[in-house]
Short mmCIF file of C-alpha atoms in Angstrom, two decimals:
data_model
loop_
_atom_site.label_atom_id
_atom_site.label_comp_id
_atom_site.label_asym_id
_atom_site.label_seq_id
_atom_site.Cartn_x
_atom_site.Cartn_y
_atom_site.Cartn_z
CA MET A 1 150.41 -45.10 51.12
CA ASN A 2 148.52 -45.26 47.86
CA LYS A 3 147.21 -48.76 47.29
CA ALA A 4 144.48 -50.32 45.18
CA ILE A 5 143.48 -53.96 45.62
CA LEU A 6 141.09 -55.42 43.07
CA VAL A 7 139.69 -58.86 42.36
CA GLY A 8 137.67 -59.07 39.18
CA ASN A 9 137.26 -60.40 35.65
CA LEU A 10 139.07 -59.26 32.53
CA GLY A 11 136.89 -57.55 29.94
CA LYS A 12 139.14 -58.25 26.97
CA ASP A 13 142.18 -60.20 25.87
CA ILE A 14 145.58 -58.69 26.54
CA GLU A 15 147.55 -56.84 23.85
CA VAL A 16 151.17 -56.06 24.61
CA ARG A 17 152.78 -53.13 22.81
CA TYR A 18 156.30 -51.77 23.00
CA THR A 19 157.62 -48.24 23.41
CA THR A 20 160.46 -46.94 21.25
CA GLU A 21 162.73 -47.83 24.20
CA ASP A 22 161.47 -51.41 23.89
CA LEU A 23 159.54 -51.33 27.15
CA ALA A 24 156.50 -53.62 27.15
CA ILE A 25 153.18 -52.03 28.14
CA THR A 26 149.71 -53.50 28.41
CA ASN A 27 146.29 -52.32 29.51
CA LEU A 28 143.84 -54.51 31.40
CA ASP A 29 140.15 -53.69 31.66
CA LEU A 30 138.96 -55.27 34.88
CA ALA A 31 135.36 -55.46 36.12
CA THR A 32 134.75 -55.72 39.86
CA THR A 33 131.24 -56.59 40.97
CA GLU A 34 129.65 -55.72 44.26
CA LYS A 35 126.30 -56.96 45.46
CA ILE A 36 124.27 -54.38 47.33
CA LYS A 37 121.06 -55.94 48.58
CA ASP A 38 119.55 -57.45 45.41
CA ASN A 39 121.51 -55.38 42.91
CA SER A 40 124.87 -56.07 41.33
CA GLN A 41 127.03 -53.04 40.69
CA THR A 42 129.91 -53.39 38.28
CA GLU A 43 132.82 -50.99 38.24
CA TRP A 44 135.36 -51.01 35.42
CA HIS A 45 139.02 -50.32 36.15
CA ARG A 46 141.78 -49.46 33.72
CA ILE A 47 145.03 -51.12 34.76
CA ILE A 48 148.48 -50.58 33.26
CA ALA A 49 151.33 -53.05 33.55
CA PHE A 50 154.90 -52.48 32.38
CA GLY A 51 157.93 -54.58 31.48
CA LYS A 52 158.08 -58.25 32.37
CA LEU A 53 154.76 -58.01 34.21
CA ALA A 54 153.10 -56.82 30.97
CA GLU A 55 154.67 -59.62 28.95
CA ILE A 56 153.58 -62.32 31.36
CA CYS A 57 150.05 -60.87 31.41
CA GLY A 58 150.05 -61.13 27.61
CA SER A 59 151.03 -64.77 27.63
CA LEU A 60 148.86 -66.00 30.49
CA LEU A 61 145.69 -63.94 30.90
CA LYS A 62 142.52 -64.27 28.86
CA LYS A 63 139.26 -62.37 28.54
CA GLY A 64 136.91 -63.40 31.33
CA GLY A 65 139.69 -64.63 33.61
CA LEU A 66 139.55 -63.92 37.33
CA VAL A 67 142.51 -61.81 38.42
CA TYR A 68 143.97 -60.19 41.56
CA VAL A 69 145.59 -56.82 40.95
CA GLU A 70 147.58 -54.74 43.39
CA GLY A 71 148.91 -51.34 42.44
CA LYS A 72 148.66 -47.61 42.93
CA THR A 73 146.08 -45.22 41.60
CA ARG A 74 147.23 -42.49 39.23
CA LYS A 75 145.40 -39.65 37.55
CA ARG A 76 146.41 -38.31 34.18
CA THR A 77 145.45 -35.03 32.57
CA TRP A 78 145.89 -34.20 28.90
CA GLU A 79 144.36 -31.94 26.29
CA GLN A 80 142.15 -32.90 23.40
CA ASP A 81 140.76 -30.22 21.07
CA GLY A 82 141.80 -27.62 23.63
CA VAL A 83 139.73 -29.26 26.39
CA PRO A 84 141.52 -30.70 29.45
CA ARG A 85 140.68 -34.40 29.82
CA HIS A 86 141.22 -36.61 32.85
CA SER A 87 141.57 -40.32 33.33
CA ALA A 88 142.30 -42.54 36.29
CA GLU A 89 144.36 -45.70 36.07
CA ILE A 90 145.96 -48.24 38.32
CA ILE A 91 149.66 -48.89 37.85
CA ALA A 92 149.95 -52.59 38.69
CA TYR A 93 152.90 -54.07 40.54
CA LYS A 94 151.38 -57.45 41.33
CA ILE A 95 148.96 -59.54 39.28
CA ILE A 96 147.84 -63.06 40.16
CA ALA A 97 145.64 -65.34 38.05
CA LEU A 98 142.88 -66.78 40.27
CA GLY A 99 140.00 -69.16 39.68
CA SER A 100 139.76 -72.86 39.06
CA GLY A 101 143.11 -74.59 38.90
CA ALA A 102 144.99 -71.59 40.24
CA ASN A 103 147.42 -72.37 42.99
CA LEU A 104 148.69 -69.00 44.08
CA GLY A 105 147.05 -66.70 46.54
CA VAL A 106 147.47 -63.59 48.61
CA ASN A 107 148.79 -63.25 52.14
CA LYS A 108 148.75 -59.62 53.17
CA ALA A 109 148.68 -57.72 56.44
CA ILE A 110 148.45 -53.95 56.82
CA TYR A 111 148.88 -52.35 60.23
CA ILE A 112 148.99 -48.79 61.48
CA GLY A 113 150.11 -48.57 65.08
CA ARG A 114 152.83 -47.66 67.55
CA LEU A 115 156.04 -49.52 68.44
CA GLY A 116 156.09 -51.13 71.86
CA ILE A 117 159.90 -51.35 72.02
CA ASP A 118 162.93 -49.99 70.19
CA PRO A 119 163.70 -52.36 67.30
CA GLU A 120 166.28 -55.01 68.15
CA ILE A 121 168.64 -55.96 65.36
CA ARG A 122 170.81 -59.03 64.97
CA TYR A 123 172.68 -60.61 62.10
CA THR A 124 172.48 -64.15 60.76
CA LYS A 125 175.62 -66.14 60.03
CA ASP A 126 175.27 -65.05 56.40
CA GLY A 127 175.29 -61.38 57.43
CA LEU A 128 171.56 -60.76 56.90
CA ALA A 129 170.17 -58.10 59.22
CA VAL A 130 167.02 -59.13 61.12
CA ALA A 131 165.04 -56.57 63.13
CA ASN A 132 162.27 -57.52 65.55
CA PHE A 133 159.77 -55.30 67.29
CA SER A 134 156.22 -55.28 68.57
CA LEU A 135 153.49 -53.03 67.24
CA ALA A 136 150.25 -52.12 69.03
CA THR A 137 147.15 -51.38 66.98
CA ASN A 138 144.17 -49.77 68.71
CA GLU A 139 140.66 -50.11 67.41
CA LYS A 140 137.47 -48.64 68.74
CA LYS A 141 135.39 -51.02 70.85
CA GLY A 142 132.34 -49.70 72.64
CA ASP A 143 133.37 -46.56 74.49
CA GLY A 144 137.02 -47.55 74.66
CA TYR A 145 139.79 -49.15 72.68
CA GLU A 146 140.89 -52.66 72.03
CA THR A 147 144.62 -53.12 71.65
CA GLN A 148 146.23 -55.92 69.69
CA TRP A 149 149.96 -56.58 69.74
CA HIS A 150 151.70 -57.79 66.60
CA ARG A 151 155.19 -59.22 66.15
CA ILE A 152 157.00 -57.58 63.25
CA VAL A 153 160.12 -58.95 61.51
CA ALA A 154 162.10 -56.88 59.01
CA LEU A 155 165.01 -58.23 56.97
CA GLY A 156 168.01 -56.76 55.17
CA LYS A 157 168.00 -53.04 54.35
CA LEU A 158 164.53 -52.62 55.77
CA ALA A 159 165.78 -54.03 59.10
CA GLU A 160 168.61 -51.51 59.13
CA SER A 161 166.22 -48.64 58.36
CA CYS A 162 163.94 -49.78 61.18
CA GLN A 163 166.82 -49.77 63.65
CA ARG A 164 168.05 -46.39 62.44
CA TYR A 165 164.76 -44.48 62.33
CA LEU A 166 162.30 -46.19 64.64
CA GLU A 167 161.90 -46.15 68.39
CA LYS A 168 159.35 -47.05 71.01
CA GLY A 169 156.12 -45.05 70.64
CA ARG A 170 156.52 -44.06 67.00
CA GLN A 171 153.48 -44.38 64.75
CA ILE A 172 154.15 -46.38 61.59
CA CYS A 173 152.39 -48.17 58.77
CA ILE A 174 153.63 -51.69 58.08
CA GLU A 175 152.75 -53.97 55.22
CA GLY A 176 153.83 -57.58 54.98
CA ARG A 177 152.93 -61.24 54.95
CA LEU A 178 151.86 -63.40 57.86
CA GLN A 179 153.98 -66.36 58.79
CA THR A 180 153.47 -68.90 61.55
CA ARG A 181 156.48 -70.88 62.73
CA ALA A 182 156.66 -73.79 65.10
CA TRP A 183 159.29 -73.98 67.84
CA LYS A 184 159.90 -76.29 70.78
CA LYS A 185 160.42 -75.50 74.43
CA ASP A 186 160.59 -78.17 77.12
CA GLY A 187 159.51 -80.70 74.50
CA ILE A 188 156.30 -78.83 73.74
CA THR A 189 155.62 -77.44 70.26
CA ARG A 190 154.53 -73.84 70.26
CA TYR A 191 153.51 -71.56 67.40
CA THR A 192 154.35 -67.93 66.82
CA THR A 193 152.69 -65.79 64.17
CA GLU A 194 154.68 -62.86 62.82
CA VAL A 195 154.44 -60.34 60.02
CA ILE A 196 157.40 -60.37 57.66
CA ALA A 197 157.44 -56.72 56.61
CA SER A 198 157.85 -55.70 52.99
CA HIS A 199 157.16 -51.99 53.42
CA MET A 200 157.33 -49.46 56.24
CA GLU A 201 156.28 -45.82 56.45
CA MET A 202 156.79 -43.47 59.38
CA LEU A 203 153.66 -41.45 60.08
CA ASP A 204 154.51 -39.05 62.91
CA SER A 205 157.82 -37.87 61.53
CA LYS A 206 159.41 -35.39 63.92
CA MET A 207 162.65 -35.33 61.98
CA ALA A 208 163.77 -32.18 60.19
CA ASP A 209 163.88 -34.18 56.98
CA ALA A 210 160.23 -34.84 56.30
CA GLY A 211 161.44 -36.91 53.37
CA ALA A 212 162.17 -39.63 55.88
CA LEU A 213 158.50 -40.52 55.33
CA GLU A 214 159.78 -42.60 52.48
CA ASN A 215 159.02 -46.05 51.23
CA HIS A 216 161.93 -48.13 52.33
CA MET A 217 161.08 -50.84 49.89
CA ILE A 218 159.21 -50.39 46.66
CA PRO A 219 157.61 -53.73 45.85
CA SER A 220 159.02 -55.01 42.60
CA ALA A 221 156.72 -55.98 39.80
CA SER A 222 155.70 -59.60 40.00
CA MET A 223 153.25 -61.70 38.09
CA GLU A 224 152.25 -64.93 39.68
CA THR A 225 150.07 -67.72 38.48
CA GLY A 226 149.65 -71.33 39.30
CA SER A 227 150.73 -72.52 35.88
CA MET A 228 153.91 -70.74 34.96
CA GLY A 229 156.59 -73.33 35.51
CA ASP A 230 158.14 -72.37 32.20
CA ILE A 231 158.58 -68.70 32.96
CA PRO A 232 162.14 -67.89 33.89
CA PHE A 233 161.92 -65.90 37.13
CA MET B 1 136.89 -56.83 45.58
CA ASN B 2 137.37 -53.17 44.85
CA LYS B 3 139.45 -51.57 47.56
CA ALA B 4 141.54 -48.42 47.88
CA ILE B 5 143.77 -47.83 50.90
CA LEU B 6 145.37 -44.41 51.23
CA VAL B 7 147.45 -42.67 53.87
CA GLY B 8 148.08 -39.01 53.14
CA ASN B 9 147.56 -35.36 54.05
CA LEU B 10 144.45 -33.27 53.50
CA GLY B 11 144.82 -30.47 50.98
CA LYS B 12 141.97 -28.33 52.31
CA ASP B 13 139.56 -27.95 55.20
CA ILE B 14 136.37 -29.98 55.10
CA GLU B 15 133.05 -28.48 53.99
CA VAL B 16 129.93 -30.51 54.63
CA ARG B 17 126.90 -29.91 52.42
CA TYR B 18 123.46 -31.51 52.49
CA THR B 19 121.31 -32.97 49.73
CA THR B 20 117.62 -32.13 49.49
CA GLU B 21 117.03 -35.44 51.31
CA ASP B 22 119.20 -34.08 54.15
CA LEU B 23 122.07 -36.49 53.50
CA ALA B 24 125.45 -35.05 54.49
CA ILE B 25 128.20 -35.18 51.84
CA THR B 26 131.77 -34.03 51.91
CA ASN B 27 134.78 -34.14 49.60
CA LEU B 28 138.32 -34.68 50.83
CA ASP B 29 141.35 -33.86 48.71
CA LEU B 30 144.11 -36.15 49.88
CA ALA B 31 147.76 -36.09 48.78
CA THR B 32 149.76 -39.29 48.99
CA THR B 33 153.52 -39.00 48.55
CA GLU B 34 155.82 -41.69 47.33
CA LYS B 35 159.60 -41.45 47.30
CA ILE B 36 161.21 -43.00 44.24
CA LYS B 37 164.99 -42.78 44.55
CA ASP B 38 165.61 -39.08 45.23
CA ASN B 39 162.30 -37.77 43.91
CA SER B 40 159.01 -37.31 45.71
CA GLN B 41 155.91 -37.99 43.66
CA THR B 42 152.62 -36.66 44.94
CA GLU B 43 149.28 -38.04 43.81
CA TRP B 44 146.03 -36.25 44.62
CA HIS B 45 142.90 -38.26 45.37
CA ARG B 46 139.33 -37.07 45.50
CA ILE B 47 137.42 -38.80 48.28
CA ILE B 48 133.70 -38.65 49.01
CA ALA B 49 132.13 -39.40 52.37
CA PHE B 50 128.42 -39.59 53.12
CA GLY B 51 126.14 -39.37 56.14
CA LYS B 52 127.55 -39.57 59.64
CA LEU B 53 131.03 -40.23 58.28
CA ALA B 54 130.87 -36.90 56.39
CA GLU B 55 129.68 -35.02 59.47
CA ILE B 56 132.42 -36.41 61.67
CA CYS B 57 135.02 -35.55 59.01
CA GLY B 58 133.68 -31.99 59.07
CA SER B 59 134.02 -31.67 62.81
CA LEU B 60 137.38 -33.39 63.28
CA LEU B 61 139.61 -33.09 60.22
CA LYS B 62 141.71 -30.08 59.26
CA LYS B 63 143.80 -29.07 56.25
CA GLY B 64 147.24 -30.69 56.48
CA GLY B 65 146.07 -33.49 58.77
CA LEU B 66 147.35 -37.03 58.25
CA VAL B 67 144.49 -39.39 57.46
CA TYR B 68 143.87 -43.08 56.66
CA VAL B 69 141.13 -43.67 54.09
CA GLU B 70 139.63 -46.98 53.05
CA GLY B 71 137.02 -47.16 50.34
CA LYS B 72 136.17 -48.21 46.82
CA THR B 73 137.13 -46.55 43.56
CA ARG B 74 134.36 -45.26 41.35
CA LYS B 75 134.39 -43.61 37.94
CA ARG B 76 131.82 -41.05 36.92
CA THR B 77 130.98 -39.84 33.44
CA TRP B 78 128.96 -36.74 32.66
CA GLU B 79 128.56 -34.22 29.85
CA GLN B 80 129.74 -30.65 29.81
CA ASP B 81 129.22 -28.52 26.69
CA GLY B 82 128.40 -31.68 24.77
CA VAL B 83 131.76 -33.28 25.66
CA PRO B 84 131.81 -36.43 27.82
CA ARG B 85 133.89 -35.85 30.94
CA HIS B 86 135.26 -38.43 33.33
CA SER B 87 136.36 -38.33 36.91
CA ALA B 88 137.54 -40.89 39.41
CA GLU B 89 136.72 -40.80 43.08
CA ILE B 90 137.01 -42.94 46.15
CA ILE B 91 133.83 -43.59 48.11
CA ALA B 92 135.10 -43.79 51.69
CA TYR B 93 133.72 -46.20 54.26
CA LYS B 94 136.44 -45.81 56.86
CA ILE B 95 138.48 -42.73 57.79
CA ILE B 96 140.92 -42.54 60.68
CA ALA B 97 142.80 -39.44 61.87
CA LEU B 98 146.48 -40.32 62.29
CA GLY B 99 149.55 -38.38 63.40
CA SER B 100 150.72 -37.05 66.72
CA GLY B 101 148.32 -37.67 69.56
CA ALA B 102 146.23 -40.10 67.53
CA ASN B 103 145.40 -43.31 69.31
CA LEU B 104 143.62 -45.37 66.73
CA GLY B 105 145.20 -47.52 64.09
CA VAL B 106 144.59 -50.15 61.48
CA ASN B 107 144.66 -53.94 61.84
CA LYS B 108 143.89 -55.53 58.51
CA ALA B 109 144.56 -58.89 56.88
CA ILE B 110 143.65 -59.86 53.32
CA TYR B 111 144.01 -63.45 52.17
CA ILE B 112 143.22 -65.30 48.99
CA GLY B 113 143.53 -69.04 49.39
CA ARG B 114 141.77 -72.38 49.69
CA LEU B 115 139.95 -73.93 52.65
CA GLY B 116 141.71 -76.82 54.34
CA ILE B 117 138.53 -78.18 55.94
CA ASP B 118 134.78 -77.74 55.75
CA PRO B 119 133.81 -74.88 58.09
CA GLU B 120 132.76 -76.02 61.56
CA ILE B 121 129.98 -74.05 63.18
CA ARG B 122 128.96 -73.83 66.81
CA TYR B 123 126.79 -71.48 68.83
CA THR B 124 127.64 -69.52 71.96
CA LYS B 125 125.28 -69.52 74.94
CA ASP B 126 123.88 -66.23 73.60
CA GLY B 127 123.04 -67.89 70.28
CA LEU B 128 125.88 -66.27 68.29
CA ALA B 129 127.09 -68.47 65.42
CA VAL B 130 130.86 -69.01 65.30
CA ALA B 131 132.48 -70.68 62.28
CA ASN B 132 136.10 -71.85 62.25
CA PHE B 133 138.18 -73.02 59.35
CA SER B 134 141.73 -73.04 58.07
CA LEU B 135 142.86 -71.33 54.89
CA ALA B 136 146.04 -72.09 52.93
CA THR B 137 147.73 -69.30 50.98
CA ASN B 138 150.43 -70.22 48.47
CA GLU B 139 153.10 -67.78 47.40
CA LYS B 140 155.88 -68.23 44.93
CA LYS B 141 159.25 -69.06 46.47
CA GLY B 142 162.14 -69.95 44.19
CA ASP B 143 160.89 -72.57 41.76
CA GLY B 144 158.11 -73.75 44.05
CA TYR B 145 155.50 -72.55 46.46
CA GLU B 146 155.46 -71.66 50.09
CA THR B 147 152.24 -72.47 51.88
CA GLN B 148 151.04 -70.67 54.98
CA TRP B 149 148.03 -71.82 56.97
CA HIS B 150 145.74 -69.28 58.60
CA ARG B 151 143.02 -69.74 61.20
CA ILE B 152 139.82 -67.94 60.22
CA VAL B 153 136.94 -67.13 62.56
CA ALA B 154 133.60 -65.83 61.27
CA LEU B 155 130.76 -64.65 63.49
CA GLY B 156 126.99 -64.25 63.18
CA LYS B 157 125.47 -64.15 59.69
CA LEU B 158 128.86 -64.41 58.06
CA ALA B 159 129.49 -67.65 60.01
CA GLU B 160 126.21 -69.08 58.73
CA SER B 161 127.05 -68.10 55.14
CA CYS B 162 130.46 -69.75 55.48
CA GLN B 163 128.88 -72.99 56.66
CA ARG B 164 126.25 -72.88 53.94
CA TYR B 165 128.42 -72.06 50.95
CA LEU B 166 131.99 -73.08 51.72
CA GLU B 167 133.72 -76.42 51.72
CA LYS B 168 137.21 -77.83 51.73
CA GLY B 169 139.20 -76.80 48.65
CA ARG B 170 137.18 -73.75 47.70
CA GLN B 171 139.07 -70.60 46.75
CA ILE B 172 137.98 -67.54 48.69
CA CYS B 173 139.04 -64.02 49.54
CA ILE B 174 138.89 -63.14 53.23
CA GLU B 175 139.32 -59.78 54.88
CA GLY B 176 139.49 -59.25 58.60
CA ARG B 177 141.47 -58.25 61.66
CA LEU B 178 144.19 -60.20 63.41
CA GLN B 179 143.68 -61.22 66.98
CA THR B 180 145.97 -63.13 69.29
CA ARG B 181 144.46 -64.83 72.30
CA ALA B 182 146.14 -66.56 75.21
CA TRP B 183 144.93 -69.93 76.51
CA LYS B 184 146.26 -72.42 79.03
CA LYS B 185 146.91 -76.10 78.67
CA ASP B 186 148.64 -78.17 81.35
CA GLY B 187 149.42 -74.94 83.16
CA ILE B 188 151.32 -73.52 80.19
CA THR B 189 150.17 -70.34 78.48
CA ARG B 190 149.92 -70.63 74.72
CA TYR B 191 148.99 -68.10 72.08
CA THR B 192 146.85 -68.49 69.00
CA THR B 193 146.61 -65.89 66.26
CA GLU B 194 143.42 -65.82 64.20
CA VAL B 195 141.75 -63.61 61.65
CA ILE B 196 138.31 -62.41 62.67
CA ALA B 197 136.69 -62.12 59.24
CA SER B 198 134.63 -59.08 58.29
CA HIS B 199 134.17 -59.92 54.61
CA MET B 200 134.25 -63.06 52.46
CA GLU B 201 134.05 -63.57 48.71
CA MET B 202 133.91 -66.88 46.87
CA LEU B 203 136.20 -66.88 43.86
CA ASP B 204 135.73 -70.22 42.10
CA SER B 205 131.98 -70.23 42.18
CA LYS B 206 130.68 -73.40 40.57
CA MET B 207 127.13 -72.72 41.67
CA ALA B 208 124.43 -71.98 39.13
CA ASP B 209 123.75 -68.73 40.93
CA ALA B 210 126.87 -66.74 40.19
CA GLY B 211 125.39 -64.07 42.38
CA ALA B 212 126.54 -66.13 45.31
CA LEU B 213 129.81 -64.32 44.73
CA GLU B 214 128.39 -61.65 46.93
CA ASN B 215 129.78 -59.59 49.76
CA HIS B 216 128.37 -61.17 52.83
CA MET B 217 129.08 -58.13 54.90
CA ILE B 218 129.32 -54.60 53.61
CA PRO B 219 131.47 -52.71 56.09
CA SER B 220 129.45 -49.92 57.58
CA ALA B 221 130.74 -46.40 57.42
CA SER B 222 132.89 -45.62 60.41
CA MET B 223 135.00 -42.66 61.35
CA GLU B 224 137.51 -43.23 64.04
CA THR B 225 139.89 -40.89 65.74
CA GLY B 226 141.73 -40.83 69.00
CA SER B 227 139.85 -37.81 70.31
CA MET B 228 136.15 -38.41 69.79
CA GLY B 229 134.91 -39.34 73.22
CA ASP B 230 131.97 -37.02 72.72
CA ILE B 231 130.70 -38.58 69.53
CA PRO B 232 127.74 -40.83 70.19
CA PHE B 233 128.57 -44.08 68.39
#
């Protein structure tokens, strides 16, 4: 897992340029501010967005705007005048405009833990695979541990991968969104909170193919704002 | 918010050095691997840990080990032979040894949304402040939005800050851990899932003092592994 999560303000307006293959690219300079006692510390981040995400950034974001960015960190090395130079960037795959008037938000859960059962898979009437399993996360508490159990739901291809590769006791990393649904039993409404997984990584791979430590779903680029009714996606 | 979350393998053993002020420092070289179609892409990250966290890394981590790192990204600029040089690092505040035999995990939720009510505060018999409120996160779904409601619990100083600064409708970023507790009503066991907040940031600050956009709790450095019974904290 290689994840950067930033919330900060844009240092300049967005310029979109195009490669010879007609791929849109844009750079965002984002300032995140942290308050440590009475001092504010600002850190500048260079963010790169590609394709449709870059184009939507160009049409919707402005200097000074408050923005959520999720992506992966990447280092680049090149030569200038015979001297190796380095830079660090964040390749964005999700950007959300925040601040006054913004409607959209973030709903993210990240767990690392062990499966309590083998995943159970079933299929909906439409043929969609649905896998359910429980995951225990341990955290230090005093001299011992505190265990929390989480309900995980995986859909589609990710569900099939979970059934194929996972079993009780395996250590995995799960990323997803939290969802609470209401259901009735004996006339009483009850609520269940689950994580709808978007990404799964196996951590204690015992399989010969260490490549099984793969990302079963690469999040697709998505730009979201509260005021984009006219954008066709 | 400036957050990096990495899960990867250590490229070398840990060496701890000390500053003239006797502060321990260590560098970790961590490789994260991502599978894109049939190719593996490895990214190397330079991580810095200070103080007790550095010392525990030195005594417990080994080359090749699987590790979770949470921290903030930082860029440094310095001169060498009259040429400005740049590097990017991650300042770690949490490191967990993963892999076979490891007990500890990660239980993290990150939300950006708006408060559904003014925070309600009460005090336990021991005088601990407890604030409760609901938070709505909107995500894009088809042409519209999907709203999820989350129950947030803040304790101590963070609870008092929530009561003082927050109100219905405000946009905030919350980070915390998920906890499910059982309770009985009419002899029936019910379950409620809540986020115990560790960190809160106000995003749509309308207050004159923009500095109120502060981190109300800076997570303290913590190293956690499944095999550290002898470490005194």
